[in-house]
């Protein structure tokens, strides 16, 4: 039976370290637990918020409804053929632990996604990505429970409607399903992605050559890069990249390039659009290292908003709005939060 608690502090369960209280709290460790909880009449009309690792969340106040922490564990090899392994993981499995599990066994495809905070269940919702790889490239299917009926449904890659940090679960089906497990299709013959960001440079520094590169060395390189750029939530509250990298028209980008010759941009295949690093835009507006009270913009990575200790969610959000306005006025570009704001 699921143990439902009242008035639980959420500070330990969000990486921003924001103090907030959940009116009701339940830690779900099995599919049956979740289905049982959803069918309890006493909580039928209570709004329910699903929580994974709390690493992509900004709490701006107490949660009056119920917070359900998805804590379903387990990783298993479902099947294999000559070219692929299919690996199924519970929604509550720590994402980085899952990546290390795969790397250790030679399951290739997720090594570029090392050290991304959060859980397996949250990964497809956000279509997480880094260093040239996104979840949709290794995704097979997921299982999710209908909040109204308690029935389990399997979603294929196409049905998830993945986009840049997007999926159907953030739009048409928002709030309708709870992801319980994800199955990944991983490669037996690795395809190395080393051209994005500083991976190749870091591999060179590590003394790794074309003949010695492996998914383990790529994972190690990504971990080294992320640790050098991003603050550890255990030391300073944050949710990683706060904003998405915006996509703008090629004409707009070319006009900005005339004024800012050093502006980086990455053309999107088969489109007349360019992705621009939000961190560069924010830094160019002078926000890098800015601090007001305990809310600030990280000194090493302008894309990361931080809580230096006692900031409340509304202070972080107010700062985010100022950053957005500044970038909009300076460049005519809208930057949108990647973090979920509750």
mmCIF file with all atom_site columns, N, CA, C and O in Angstrom, residues 251-286:
data_model
loop_
_atom_site.group_PDB
_atom_site.id
_atom_site.type_symbol
_atom_site.label_atom_id
_atom_site.label_alt_id
_atom_site.label_comp_id
_atom_site.label_asym_id
_atom_site.label_entity_id
_atom_site.label_seq_id
_atom_site.pdbx_PDB_ins_code
_atom_site.Cartn_x
_atom_site.Cartn_y
_atom_site.Cartn_z
_atom_site.occupancy
_atom_site.B_iso_or_equiv
_atom_site.pdbx_formal_charge
_atom_site.auth_seq_id
_atom_site.auth_comp_id
_atom_site.auth_asym_id
_atom_site.auth_atom_id
_atom_site.pdbx_PDB_model_num
ATOM 1   N N  . UNK A 1 251 ? 17.852 34.840 -42.215 1.00 0.00 ? 251 UNK A N  1
ATOM 2   C CA . UNK A 1 251 ? 17.989 36.267 -42.539 1.00 0.00 ? 251 UNK A CA 1
ATOM 3   C C  . UNK A 1 251 ? 18.248 37.085 -41.284 1.00 0.00 ? 251 UNK A C  1
ATOM 4   O O  . UNK A 1 251 ? 19.121 37.975 -41.264 1.00 0.00 ? 251 UNK A O  1
ATOM 5   N N  . UNK A 1 252 ? 17.511 36.800 -40.226 1.00 0.00 ? 252 UNK A N  1
ATOM 6   C CA . UNK A 1 252 ? 17.700 37.486 -38.940 1.00 0.00 ? 252 UNK A CA 1
ATOM 7   C C  . UNK A 1 252 ? 19.113 37.233 -38.414 1.00 0.00 ? 252 UNK A C  1
ATOM 8   O O  . UNK A 1 252 ? 19.792 38.152 -37.943 1.00 0.00 ? 252 UNK A O  1
ATOM 9   N N  . UNK A 1 253 ? 19.573 35.986 -38.519 1.00 0.00 ? 253 UNK A N  1
ATOM 10  C CA . UNK A 1 253 ? 20.910 35.639 -38.044 1.00 0.00 ? 253 UNK A CA 1
ATOM 11  C C  . UNK A 1 253 ? 21.983 36.402 -38.833 1.00 0.00 ? 253 UNK A C  1
ATOM 12  O O  . UNK A 1 253 ? 22.940 36.935 -38.252 1.00 0.00 ? 253 UNK A O  1
ATOM 13  N N  . UNK A 1 254 ? 21.810 36.468 -40.147 1.00 0.00 ? 254 UNK A N  1
ATOM 14  C CA . UNK A 1 254 ? 22.798 37.167 -40.980 1.00 0.00 ? 254 UNK A CA 1
ATOM 15  C C  . UNK A 1 254 ? 22.841 38.658 -40.652 1.00 0.00 ? 254 UNK A C  1
ATOM 16  O O  . UNK A 1 254 ? 23.919 39.277 -40.647 1.00 0.00 ? 254 UNK A O  1
ATOM 17  N N  . UNK A 1 255 ? 21.690 39.229 -40.349 1.00 0.00 ? 255 UNK A N  1
ATOM 18  C CA . UNK A 1 255 ? 21.641 40.643 -39.955 1.00 0.00 ? 255 UNK A CA 1
ATOM 19  C C  . UNK A 1 255 ? 22.369 40.867 -38.635 1.00 0.00 ? 255 UNK A C  1
ATOM 20  O O  . UNK A 1 255 ? 23.139 41.824 -38.493 1.00 0.00 ? 255 UNK A O  1
ATOM 21  N N  . UNK A 1 256 ? 22.148 39.967 -37.677 1.00 0.00 ? 256 UNK A N  1
ATOM 22  C CA . UNK A 1 256 ? 22.826 40.086 -36.386 1.00 0.00 ? 256 UNK A CA 1
ATOM 23  C C  . UNK A 1 256 ? 24.331 39.871 -36.526 1.00 0.00 ? 256 UNK A C  1
ATOM 24  O O  . UNK A 1 256 ? 25.122 40.520 -35.840 1.00 0.00 ? 256 UNK A O  1
ATOM 25  N N  . UNK A 1 257 ? 24.722 38.972 -37.423 1.00 0.00 ? 257 UNK A N  1
ATOM 26  C CA . UNK A 1 257 ? 26.137 38.691 -37.636 1.00 0.00 ? 257 UNK A CA 1
ATOM 27  C C  . UNK A 1 257 ? 26.903 39.931 -38.112 1.00 0.00 ? 257 UNK A C  1
ATOM 28  O O  . UNK A 1 257 ? 28.091 40.098 -37.845 1.00 0.00 ? 257 UNK A O  1
ATOM 29  N N  . UNK A 1 258 ? 26.193 40.806 -38.848 1.00 0.00 ? 258 UNK A N  1
ATOM 30  C CA . UNK A 1 258 ? 26.849 42.034 -39.305 1.00 0.00 ? 258 UNK A CA 1
ATOM 31  C C  . UNK A 1 258 ? 27.206 42.936 -38.125 1.00 0.00 ? 258 UNK A C  1
ATOM 32  O O  . UNK A 1 258 ? 28.231 43.623 -38.127 1.00 0.00 ? 258 UNK A O  1
ATOM 33  N N  . UNK A 1 259 ? 26.347 42.906 -37.102 1.00 0.00 ? 259 UNK A N  1
ATOM 34  C CA . UNK A 1 259 ? 26.592 43.720 -35.907 1.00 0.00 ? 259 UNK A CA 1
ATOM 35  C C  . UNK A 1 259 ? 27.460 42.993 -34.887 1.00 0.00 ? 259 UNK A C  1
ATOM 36  O O  . UNK A 1 259 ? 28.238 43.612 -34.159 1.00 0.00 ? 259 UNK A O  1
ATOM 37  N N  . UNK A 1 260 ? 27.316 41.663 -34.849 1.00 0.00 ? 260 UNK A N  1
ATOM 38  C CA . UNK A 1 260 ? 28.069 40.844 -33.887 1.00 0.00 ? 260 UNK A CA 1
ATOM 39  C C  . UNK A 1 260 ? 28.777 39.723 -34.660 1.00 0.00 ? 260 UNK A C  1
ATOM 40  O O  . UNK A 1 260 ? 28.287 38.596 -34.727 1.00 0.00 ? 260 UNK A O  1
ATOM 41  N N  . UNK A 1 261 ? 29.937 40.021 -35.259 1.00 0.00 ? 261 UNK A N  1
ATOM 42  C CA . UNK A 1 261 ? 30.628 39.044 -36.117 1.00 0.00 ? 261 UNK A CA 1
ATOM 43  C C  . UNK A 1 261 ? 30.991 37.743 -35.410 1.00 0.00 ? 261 UNK A C  1
ATOM 44  O O  . UNK A 1 261 ? 31.182 36.715 -36.067 1.00 0.00 ? 261 UNK A O  1
ATOM 45  N N  . UNK A 1 262 ? 31.116 37.801 -34.092 1.00 0.00 ? 262 UNK A N  1
ATOM 46  C CA . UNK A 1 262 ? 31.512 36.600 -33.362 1.00 0.00 ? 262 UNK A CA 1
ATOM 47  C C  . UNK A 1 262 ? 30.324 35.767 -32.864 1.00 0.00 ? 262 UNK A C  1
ATOM 48  O O  . UNK A 1 262 ? 30.499 34.786 -32.142 1.00 0.00 ? 262 UNK A O  1
ATOM 49  N N  . UNK A 1 263 ? 29.110 36.142 -33.261 1.00 0.00 ? 263 UNK A N  1
ATOM 50  C CA . UNK A 1 263 ? 27.922 35.399 -32.812 1.00 0.00 ? 263 UNK A CA 1
ATOM 51  C C  . UNK A 1 263 ? 27.941 33.982 -33.390 1.00 0.00 ? 263 UNK A C  1
ATOM 52  O O  . UNK A 1 263 ? 27.965 33.799 -34.605 1.00 0.00 ? 263 UNK A O  1
ATOM 53  N N  . UNK A 1 264 ? 27.926 32.974 -32.533 1.00 0.00 ? 264 UNK A N  1
ATOM 54  C CA . UNK A 1 264 ? 27.896 31.595 -33.043 1.00 0.00 ? 264 UNK A CA 1
ATOM 55  C C  . UNK A 1 264 ? 26.494 31.211 -33.501 1.00 0.00 ? 264 UNK A C  1
ATOM 56  O O  . UNK A 1 264 ? 25.497 31.751 -33.005 1.00 0.00 ? 264 UNK A O  1
ATOM 57  N N  . UNK A 1 265 ? 26.429 30.306 -34.442 1.00 0.00 ? 265 UNK A N  1
ATOM 58  C CA . UNK A 1 265 ? 25.146 29.827 -34.926 1.00 0.00 ? 265 UNK A CA 1
ATOM 59  C C  . UNK A 1 265 ? 25.312 28.486 -35.608 1.00 0.00 ? 265 UNK A C  1
ATOM 60  O O  . UNK A 1 265 ? 26.350 28.218 -36.223 1.00 0.00 ? 265 UNK A O  1
ATOM 61  N N  . UNK A 1 266 ? 24.289 27.644 -35.489 1.00 0.00 ? 266 UNK A N  1
ATOM 62  C CA . UNK A 1 266 ? 24.348 26.301 -36.050 1.00 0.00 ? 266 UNK A CA 1
ATOM 63  C C  . UNK A 1 266 ? 23.152 26.095 -36.979 1.00 0.00 ? 266 UNK A C  1
ATOM 64  O O  . UNK A 1 266 ? 22.010 25.969 -36.520 1.00 0.00 ? 266 UNK A O  1
ATOM 65  N N  . UNK A 1 267 ? 23.402 26.101 -38.311 1.00 0.00 ? 267 UNK A N  1
ATOM 66  C CA . UNK A 1 267 ? 22.311 25.932 -39.270 1.00 0.00 ? 267 UNK A CA 1
ATOM 67  C C  . UNK A 1 267 ? 21.574 24.609 -39.041 1.00 0.00 ? 267 UNK A C  1
ATOM 68  O O  . UNK A 1 267 ? 22.201 23.569 -38.799 1.00 0.00 ? 267 UNK A O  1
ATOM 69  N N  . UNK A 1 268 ? 20.255 24.657 -39.118 1.00 0.00 ? 268 UNK A N  1
ATOM 70  C CA . UNK A 1 268 ? 19.444 23.460 -38.944 1.00 0.00 ? 268 UNK A CA 1
ATOM 71  C C  . UNK A 1 268 ? 19.209 22.811 -40.301 1.00 0.00 ? 268 UNK A C  1
ATOM 72  O O  . UNK A 1 268 ? 18.823 23.480 -41.257 1.00 0.00 ? 268 UNK A O  1
ATOM 73  N N  . UNK A 1 269 ? 19.469 21.534 -40.372 1.00 0.00 ? 269 UNK A N  1
ATOM 74  C CA . UNK A 1 269 ? 19.395 20.810 -41.638 1.00 0.00 ? 269 UNK A CA 1
ATOM 75  C C  . UNK A 1 269 ? 18.028 20.960 -42.300 1.00 0.00 ? 269 UNK A C  1
ATOM 76  O O  . UNK A 1 269 ? 16.987 20.906 -41.632 1.00 0.00 ? 269 UNK A O  1
ATOM 77  N N  . UNK A 1 270 ? 18.057 21.175 -43.598 1.00 0.00 ? 270 UNK A N  1
ATOM 78  C CA . UNK A 1 270 ? 16.838 21.230 -44.425 1.00 0.00 ? 270 UNK A CA 1
ATOM 79  C C  . UNK A 1 270 ? 15.882 22.347 -44.027 1.00 0.00 ? 270 UNK A C  1
ATOM 80  O O  . UNK A 1 270 ? 14.665 22.256 -44.224 1.00 0.00 ? 270 UNK A O  1
ATOM 81  N N  . UNK A 1 271 ? 16.422 23.407 -43.427 1.00 0.00 ? 271 UNK A N  1
ATOM 82  C CA . UNK A 1 271 ? 15.591 24.558 -43.055 1.00 0.00 ? 271 UNK A CA 1
ATOM 83  C C  . UNK A 1 271 ? 16.348 25.843 -43.362 1.00 0.00 ? 271 UNK A C  1
ATOM 84  O O  . UNK A 1 271 ? 17.540 25.823 -43.676 1.00 0.00 ? 271 UNK A O  1
ATOM 85  N N  . UNK A 1 272 ? 15.641 26.954 -43.250 1.00 0.00 ? 272 UNK A N  1
ATOM 86  C CA . UNK A 1 272 ? 16.261 28.272 -43.361 1.00 0.00 ? 272 UNK A CA 1
ATOM 87  C C  . UNK A 1 272 ? 16.361 28.892 -41.971 1.00 0.00 ? 272 UNK A C  1
ATOM 88  O O  . UNK A 1 272 ? 16.106 30.073 -41.784 1.00 0.00 ? 272 UNK A O  1
ATOM 89  N N  . UNK A 1 273 ? 16.729 28.045 -41.003 1.00 0.00 ? 273 UNK A N  1
ATOM 90  C CA . UNK A 1 273 ? 16.799 28.501 -39.623 1.00 0.00 ? 273 UNK A CA 1
ATOM 91  C C  . UNK A 1 273 ? 18.145 28.148 -38.998 1.00 0.00 ? 273 UNK A C  1
ATOM 92  O O  . UNK A 1 273 ? 18.830 27.221 -39.454 1.00 0.00 ? 273 UNK A O  1
ATOM 93  N N  . UNK A 1 274 ? 18.488 28.905 -37.968 1.00 0.00 ? 274 UNK A N  1
ATOM 94  C CA . UNK A 1 274 ? 19.781 28.757 -37.293 1.00 0.00 ? 274 UNK A CA 1
ATOM 95  C C  . UNK A 1 274 ? 19.548 28.689 -35.790 1.00 0.00 ? 274 UNK A C  1
ATOM 96  O O  . UNK A 1 274 ? 18.769 29.473 -35.239 1.00 0.00 ? 274 UNK A O  1
ATOM 97  N N  . UNK A 1 275 ? 20.220 27.755 -35.125 1.00 0.00 ? 275 UNK A N  1
ATOM 98  C CA . UNK A 1 275 ? 20.152 27.671 -33.664 1.00 0.00 ? 275 UNK A CA 1
ATOM 99  C C  . UNK A 1 275 ? 21.287 28.516 -33.078 1.00 0.00 ? 275 UNK A C  1
ATOM 100 O O  . UNK A 1 275 ? 22.450 28.381 -33.471 1.00 0.00 ? 275 UNK A O  1
ATOM 101 N N  . UNK A 1 276 ? 20.924 29.381 -32.141 1.00 0.00 ? 276 UNK A N  1
ATOM 102 C CA . UNK A 1 276 ? 21.890 30.281 -31.521 1.00 0.00 ? 276 UNK A CA 1
ATOM 103 C C  . UNK A 1 276 ? 22.032 29.925 -30.043 1.00 0.00 ? 276 UNK A C  1
ATOM 104 O O  . UNK A 1 276 ? 21.013 29.733 -29.362 1.00 0.00 ? 276 UNK A O  1
ATOM 105 N N  . UNK A 1 277 ? 23.249 29.801 -29.513 1.00 0.00 ? 277 UNK A N  1
ATOM 106 C CA . UNK A 1 277 ? 23.420 29.467 -28.097 1.00 0.00 ? 277 UNK A CA 1
ATOM 107 C C  . UNK A 1 277 ? 22.863 30.555 -27.181 1.00 0.00 ? 277 UNK A C  1
ATOM 108 O O  . UNK A 1 277 ? 23.317 31.699 -27.217 1.00 0.00 ? 277 UNK A O  1
ATOM 109 N N  . UNK A 1 278 ? 21.887 30.188 -26.360 1.00 0.00 ? 278 UNK A N  1
ATOM 110 C CA . UNK A 1 278 ? 21.289 31.163 -25.441 1.00 0.00 ? 278 UNK A CA 1
ATOM 111 C C  . UNK A 1 278 ? 22.318 31.693 -24.453 1.00 0.00 ? 278 UNK A C  1
ATOM 112 O O  . UNK A 1 278 ? 22.266 32.856 -24.046 1.00 0.00 ? 278 UNK A O  1
ATOM 113 N N  . UNK A 1 279 ? 23.262 30.834 -24.073 1.00 0.00 ? 279 UNK A N  1
ATOM 114 C CA . UNK A 1 279 ? 24.291 31.261 -23.124 1.00 0.00 ? 279 UNK A CA 1
ATOM 115 C C  . UNK A 1 279 ? 25.114 32.421 -23.661 1.00 0.00 ? 279 UNK A C  1
ATOM 116 O O  . UNK A 1 279 ? 25.464 33.344 -22.914 1.00 0.00 ? 279 UNK A O  1
ATOM 117 N N  . UNK A 1 280 ? 25.409 32.390 -24.963 1.00 0.00 ? 280 UNK A N  1
ATOM 118 C CA . UNK A 1 280 ? 26.177 33.475 -25.578 1.00 0.00 ? 280 UNK A CA 1
ATOM 119 C C  . UNK A 1 280 ? 25.369 34.769 -25.553 1.00 0.00 ? 280 UNK A C  1
ATOM 120 O O  . UNK A 1 280 ? 25.905 35.847 -25.253 1.00 0.00 ? 280 UNK A O  1
ATOM 121 N N  . UNK A 1 281 ? 24.095 34.674 -25.874 1.00 0.00 ? 281 UNK A N  1
ATOM 122 C CA . UNK A 1 281 ? 23.234 35.863 -25.882 1.00 0.00 ? 281 UNK A CA 1
ATOM 123 C C  . UNK A 1 281 ? 23.152 36.488 -24.484 1.00 0.00 ? 281 UNK A C  1
ATOM 124 O O  . UNK A 1 281 ? 23.255 37.708 -24.327 1.00 0.00 ? 281 UNK A O  1
ATOM 125 N N  . UNK A 1 282 ? 22.971 35.642 -23.475 1.00 0.00 ? 282 UNK A N  1
ATOM 126 C CA . UNK A 1 282 ? 22.846 36.125 -22.104 1.00 0.00 ? 282 UNK A CA 1
ATOM 127 C C  . UNK A 1 282 ? 24.148 36.750 -21.631 1.00 0.00 ? 282 UNK A C  1
ATOM 128 O O  . UNK A 1 282 ? 24.160 37.826 -21.013 1.00 0.00 ? 282 UNK A O  1
ATOM 129 N N  . UNK A 1 283 ? 25.242 36.088 -21.945 1.00 0.00 ? 283 UNK A N  1
ATOM 130 C CA . UNK A 1 283 ? 26.548 36.622 -21.543 1.00 0.00 ? 283 UNK A CA 1
ATOM 131 C C  . UNK A 1 283 ? 26.832 37.956 -22.232 1.00 0.00 ? 283 UNK A C  1
ATOM 132 O O  . UNK A 1 283 ? 27.334 38.902 -21.608 1.00 0.00 ? 283 UNK A O  1
ATOM 133 N N  . UNK A 1 284 ? 26.471 38.046 -23.506 1.00 0.00 ? 284 UNK A N  1
ATOM 134 C CA . UNK A 1 284 ? 26.723 39.289 -24.255 1.00 0.00 ? 284 UNK A CA 1
ATOM 135 C C  . UNK A 1 284 ? 25.899 40.447 -23.684 1.00 0.00 ? 284 UNK A C  1
ATOM 136 O O  . UNK A 1 284 ? 26.308 41.622 -23.801 1.00 0.00 ? 284 UNK A O  1
ATOM 137 N N  . UNK A 1 285 ? 24.780 40.132 -23.061 1.00 0.00 ? 285 UNK A N  1
ATOM 138 C CA . UNK A 1 285 ? 23.944 41.163 -22.434 1.00 0.00 ? 285 UNK A CA 1
ATOM 139 C C  . UNK A 1 285 ? 24.460 41.554 -21.048 1.00 0.00 ? 285 UNK A C  1
ATOM 140 O O  . UNK A 1 285 ? 23.867 42.412 -20.381 1.00 0.00 ? 285 UNK A O  1
ATOM 141 N N  . UNK A 1 286 ? 25.539 40.916 -20.623 1.00 0.00 ? 286 UNK A N  1
ATOM 142 C CA . UNK A 1 286 ? 26.182 41.321 -19.380 1.00 0.00 ? 286 UNK A CA 1
ATOM 143 C C  . UNK A 1 286 ? 25.697 40.628 -18.121 1.00 0.00 ? 286 UNK A C  1
ATOM 144 O O  . UNK A 1 286 ? 26.007 41.066 -17.010 1.00 0.00 ? 286 UNK A O  1
#
